[in-house]
């Protein structure tokens, strides 16, 4: 079981901003996940992975894949008070769900 | 209302590792928080802030302050499979709680 946060690397976000955006996504996807899978994930150590994509288009493609594969996910749209313009899509959080299912979506991505 | 993730800057963690550690903390402190305060935080936009300290000692001092001020918090001890040794304390997540209460603990810290 794992949860993956996919971050847009084409935005000018510092590491603190990235971390906060990932937290938004982590919590958002967690709340939408199947409680039974959440329990499994918690028992197995709550693995969390961060990956990156180079554009909004790639992030939205992954969101489509998450929908097709029926995987809980959360797209973070930042209010844009700091560092980036208002309503910028920054992160897609996927899961927690089984590794094999998540890998169908994010298996080819580079780690952040 | 806000939640603050305090990151140790003295560890050799990349930005992806930092983000994942903050996510652990975010979720851990969220689960321990007062549900009424969580609702308030959610209604007000779920502000999340990332700050830094330069040592484990400073992080543990903040944990003491969180206990004294009765603020929900979660200390992240990493399994250390990547980048850092096993059982390294990496992040302290504090809140969500009222800004004034959180600021008693983290008000003097620098942003990450």
Tab-separated table of C-alpha atoms in Angstrom:
chain	number	residue	atom	x	y	z
A	1	UNK	CA	0.000	0.000	0.000
A	2	UNK	CA	1.181	3.509	-0.718
A	3	UNK	CA	0.208	7.056	-1.411
A	4	UNK	CA	1.947	9.107	-4.113
A	5	UNK	CA	2.154	12.887	-4.318
A	6	UNK	CA	2.933	14.112	-7.842
A	7	UNK	CA	4.414	17.613	-7.922
A	8	UNK	CA	4.678	20.000	-10.877
A	9	UNK	CA	8.366	20.778	-11.282
A	10	UNK	CA	7.719	23.536	-13.841
A	11	UNK	CA	6.475	25.931	-11.150
A	12	UNK	CA	8.831	28.122	-9.163
A	13	UNK	CA	8.059	26.612	-5.781
A	14	UNK	CA	10.593	26.416	-2.973
A	15	UNK	CA	10.915	23.259	-0.895
A	16	UNK	CA	8.717	24.605	1.904
A	17	UNK	CA	5.954	25.502	-0.547
A	18	UNK	CA	6.248	22.076	-2.182
A	19	UNK	CA	5.971	20.375	1.199
A	20	UNK	CA	2.862	22.362	2.155
A	21	UNK	CA	1.209	21.604	-1.203
A	22	UNK	CA	1.958	17.899	-0.766
A	23	UNK	CA	0.376	18.030	2.700
A	24	UNK	CA	-2.804	19.503	1.199
A	25	UNK	CA	-2.904	16.677	-1.310
A	26	UNK	CA	-2.036	13.970	1.206
A	27	UNK	CA	-4.873	14.945	3.519
A	28	UNK	CA	-7.340	15.504	0.691
A	29	UNK	CA	-6.791	12.082	-0.887
A	30	UNK	CA	-6.693	10.403	2.530
A	31	UNK	CA	-10.187	11.691	3.305
A	32	UNK	CA	-11.523	10.310	0.014
A	33	UNK	CA	-9.901	6.893	0.343
A	34	UNK	CA	-11.673	3.657	1.210
A	35	UNK	CA	-11.470	3.294	5.039
A	36	UNK	CA	-10.569	-0.393	4.752
A	37	UNK	CA	-7.640	0.449	2.466
A	38	UNK	CA	-6.644	3.285	4.778
A	39	UNK	CA	-6.455	0.798	7.659
A	40	UNK	CA	-4.286	-1.546	5.584
A	41	UNK	CA	-2.034	1.334	4.613
A	42	UNK	CA	-1.703	2.438	8.244
A	43	UNK	CA	-0.833	-1.094	9.339
A	44	UNK	CA	1.830	-1.375	6.640
A	45	UNK	CA	3.659	1.822	7.615
A	46	UNK	CA	1.823	4.474	5.589
A	47	UNK	CA	4.349	4.620	2.728
A	48	UNK	CA	4.367	8.002	1.006
A	49	UNK	CA	6.266	8.741	-2.185
A	50	UNK	CA	6.848	12.033	-3.991
A	51	UNK	CA	7.226	12.147	-7.781
A	52	UNK	CA	7.324	14.911	-10.368
A	53	UNK	CA	5.943	15.899	-13.749
A	54	UNK	CA	6.996	18.828	-15.928
A	55	UNK	CA	3.626	20.318	-16.832
A	56	UNK	CA	-0.015	20.813	-15.889
A	57	UNK	CA	-1.028	18.676	-18.884
A	58	UNK	CA	0.878	15.670	-17.526
A	59	UNK	CA	-0.696	16.137	-14.110
A	60	UNK	CA	-4.181	16.198	-15.625
A	61	UNK	CA	-3.418	13.056	-17.652
A	62	UNK	CA	-2.562	11.299	-14.393
A	63	UNK	CA	-5.814	12.506	-12.884
A	64	UNK	CA	-7.663	10.905	-15.810
A	65	UNK	CA	-5.815	7.659	-15.177
A	66	UNK	CA	-6.741	7.820	-11.499
A	67	UNK	CA	-10.406	8.237	-12.447
A	68	UNK	CA	-10.254	5.361	-14.976
A	69	UNK	CA	-8.591	3.105	-12.383
A	70	UNK	CA	-11.010	4.230	-9.649
A	71	UNK	CA	-8.210	5.323	-7.350
A	72	UNK	CA	-8.934	8.021	-4.741
A	73	UNK	CA	-7.101	11.223	-5.591
A	74	UNK	CA	-7.016	14.920	-4.840
A	75	UNK	CA	-5.885	17.732	-7.102
A	76	UNK	CA	-4.425	20.666	-5.184
A	77	UNK	CA	-5.298	24.114	-6.524
A	78	UNK	CA	-3.341	26.674	-4.555
A	79	UNK	CA	-4.909	29.917	-3.388
A	80	UNK	CA	-1.666	31.506	-4.582
A	81	UNK	CA	-1.010	33.819	-1.672
A	82	UNK	CA	2.742	33.118	-1.912
A	83	UNK	CA	5.232	32.329	-4.657
A	84	UNK	CA	2.781	31.428	-7.444
A	85	UNK	CA	-0.275	33.020	-9.137
A	86	UNK	CA	-3.807	32.485	-7.797
A	87	UNK	CA	-5.504	29.178	-8.610
A	88	UNK	CA	-2.413	27.321	-9.741
A	89	UNK	CA	-2.706	23.533	-9.853
A	90	UNK	CA	0.352	22.288	-8.020
A	91	UNK	CA	0.048	18.664	-6.867
A	92	UNK	CA	-1.957	15.511	-7.507
A	93	UNK	CA	-2.148	13.117	-4.571
A	94	UNK	CA	-3.084	9.519	-5.393
A	95	UNK	CA	-4.114	6.833	-2.923
A	96	UNK	CA	-3.547	5.222	-0.501
A	97	UNK	CA	-4.201	2.094	-2.537
A	98	UNK	CA	-2.397	-1.109	-3.521
A	99	UNK	CA	1.067	-0.621	-5.028
A	100	UNK	CA	0.109	-2.394	-8.255
A	101	UNK	CA	-2.864	-0.086	-8.812
A	102	UNK	CA	-0.931	3.079	-8.001
A	103	UNK	CA	1.932	1.956	-10.238
A	104	UNK	CA	-0.425	1.814	-13.214
A	105	UNK	CA	-0.714	5.573	-12.832
A	106	UNK	CA	2.633	6.759	-11.493
A	107	UNK	CA	4.963	3.832	-12.210
A	108	UNK	CA	6.866	5.676	-14.954
A	109	UNK	CA	7.422	8.927	-13.071
A	110	UNK	CA	10.701	10.185	-11.691
A	111	UNK	CA	11.066	10.717	-7.952
A	112	UNK	CA	10.995	14.331	-6.810
B	1	UNK	CA	-6.423	28.416	12.307
B	2	UNK	CA	-3.298	26.765	10.976
B	3	UNK	CA	-1.051	23.765	11.071
B	4	UNK	CA	2.729	24.113	11.112
B	5	UNK	CA	5.271	21.534	9.997
B	6	UNK	CA	8.722	22.130	11.493
B	7	UNK	CA	11.536	20.498	9.517
B	8	UNK	CA	15.083	19.762	10.647
B	9	UNK	CA	17.352	21.588	8.198
B	10	UNK	CA	20.501	19.911	9.555
B	11	UNK	CA	19.640	16.593	7.871
B	12	UNK	CA	20.610	15.836	4.296
B	13	UNK	CA	17.070	15.488	2.983
B	14	UNK	CA	16.100	16.354	-0.582
B	15	UNK	CA	12.901	18.270	-1.271
B	16	UNK	CA	10.933	15.103	-2.066
B	17	UNK	CA	11.990	13.502	1.194
B	18	UNK	CA	11.124	16.668	3.105
B	19	UNK	CA	7.678	16.755	1.499
B	20	UNK	CA	6.970	13.109	2.370
B	21	UNK	CA	8.092	13.635	5.976
B	22	UNK	CA	5.853	16.698	6.281
B	23	UNK	CA	2.948	14.614	4.959
B	24	UNK	CA	3.548	12.026	7.689
B	25	UNK	CA	3.470	14.786	10.285
B	26	UNK	CA	0.471	16.559	8.784
B	27	UNK	CA	-1.653	13.431	8.854
B	28	UNK	CA	-0.414	12.336	12.277
B	29	UNK	CA	-1.216	15.643	13.978
B	30	UNK	CA	-4.520	15.935	12.090
B	31	UNK	CA	-5.686	12.626	13.557
B	32	UNK	CA	-4.857	13.789	17.083
B	33	UNK	CA	-6.516	17.191	16.763
B	34	UNK	CA	-9.805	18.239	18.316
B	35	UNK	CA	-12.523	17.508	15.702
B	36	UNK	CA	-14.218	20.846	16.359
B	37	UNK	CA	-10.967	22.695	15.683
B	38	UNK	CA	-10.365	20.534	12.610
B	39	UNK	CA	-13.756	21.634	11.245
B	40	UNK	CA	-12.911	25.284	11.888
B	41	UNK	CA	-9.558	24.830	10.171
B	42	UNK	CA	-11.196	23.170	7.176
B	43	UNK	CA	-13.743	25.958	6.878
B	44	UNK	CA	-11.013	28.607	6.990
B	45	UNK	CA	-8.946	27.077	4.165
B	46	UNK	CA	-6.685	24.587	5.983
B	47	UNK	CA	-3.658	26.872	6.177
B	48	UNK	CA	-0.410	24.912	6.349
B	49	UNK	CA	2.980	26.465	6.991
B	50	UNK	CA	6.450	24.933	6.855
B	51	UNK	CA	9.238	26.198	9.118
B	52	UNK	CA	12.719	24.981	9.999
B	53	UNK	CA	15.042	24.395	12.931
B	54	UNK	CA	18.735	23.539	12.838
B	55	UNK	CA	18.877	20.627	15.279
B	56	UNK	CA	17.061	17.766	16.967
B	57	UNK	CA	17.351	19.586	20.299
B	58	UNK	CA	15.392	22.567	18.993
B	59	UNK	CA	12.711	20.267	17.597
B	60	UNK	CA	12.337	18.519	20.959
B	61	UNK	CA	12.097	21.897	22.727
B	62	UNK	CA	9.176	22.756	20.464
B	63	UNK	CA	7.562	19.443	21.300
B	64	UNK	CA	7.790	20.335	24.993
B	65	UNK	CA	6.146	23.678	24.275
B	66	UNK	CA	3.358	21.909	22.361
B	67	UNK	CA	2.753	19.651	25.368
B	68	UNK	CA	2.771	22.593	27.798
B	69	UNK	CA	0.317	24.509	25.587
B	70	UNK	CA	-1.840	21.393	25.058
B	71	UNK	CA	-1.566	21.642	21.282
B	72	UNK	CA	-1.967	18.443	19.208
B	73	UNK	CA	1.301	17.471	17.607
B	74	UNK	CA	3.094	14.587	15.948
B	75	UNK	CA	6.811	13.872	15.890
B	76	UNK	CA	7.915	12.051	12.757
B	77	UNK	CA	10.565	9.376	13.239
B	78	UNK	CA	11.610	8.120	9.816
B	79	UNK	CA	12.161	4.446	9.136
B	80	UNK	CA	15.265	5.598	7.271
B	81	UNK	CA	14.997	3.449	4.173
B	82	UNK	CA	16.262	6.318	2.016
B	83	UNK	CA	18.663	9.242	2.426
B	84	UNK	CA	18.980	9.195	6.238
B	85	UNK	CA	19.835	6.654	8.968
B	86	UNK	CA	17.153	4.506	10.600
B	87	UNK	CA	14.997	6.124	13.281
B	88	UNK	CA	15.870	9.712	12.519
B	89	UNK	CA	13.534	12.340	13.911
B	90	UNK	CA	12.782	14.614	10.966
B	91	UNK	CA	9.667	16.746	11.458
B	92	UNK	CA	7.337	18.016	14.181
B	93	UNK	CA	3.815	18.795	13.016
B	94	UNK	CA	1.784	21.114	15.263
B	95	UNK	CA	-1.953	21.743	15.077
B	96	UNK	CA	-4.363	22.564	13.537
B	97	UNK	CA	-5.159	25.058	16.251
B	98	UNK	CA	-5.701	28.802	16.650
B	99	UNK	CA	-2.961	31.000	15.166
B	100	UNK	CA	-2.259	32.676	18.524
B	101	UNK	CA	-1.700	29.322	20.236
B	102	UNK	CA	0.492	27.939	17.444
B	103	UNK	CA	2.485	31.171	17.342
B	104	UNK	CA	3.451	30.703	21.002
B	105	UNK	CA	5.366	27.658	19.834
B	106	UNK	CA	6.554	28.428	16.309
B	107	UNK	CA	6.216	32.211	16.108
B	108	UNK	CA	9.968	32.824	16.124
B	109	UNK	CA	10.926	30.209	13.524
B	110	UNK	CA	12.093	30.905	9.994
B	111	UNK	CA	10.052	29.642	7.064
B	112	UNK	CA	11.478	26.634	5.281
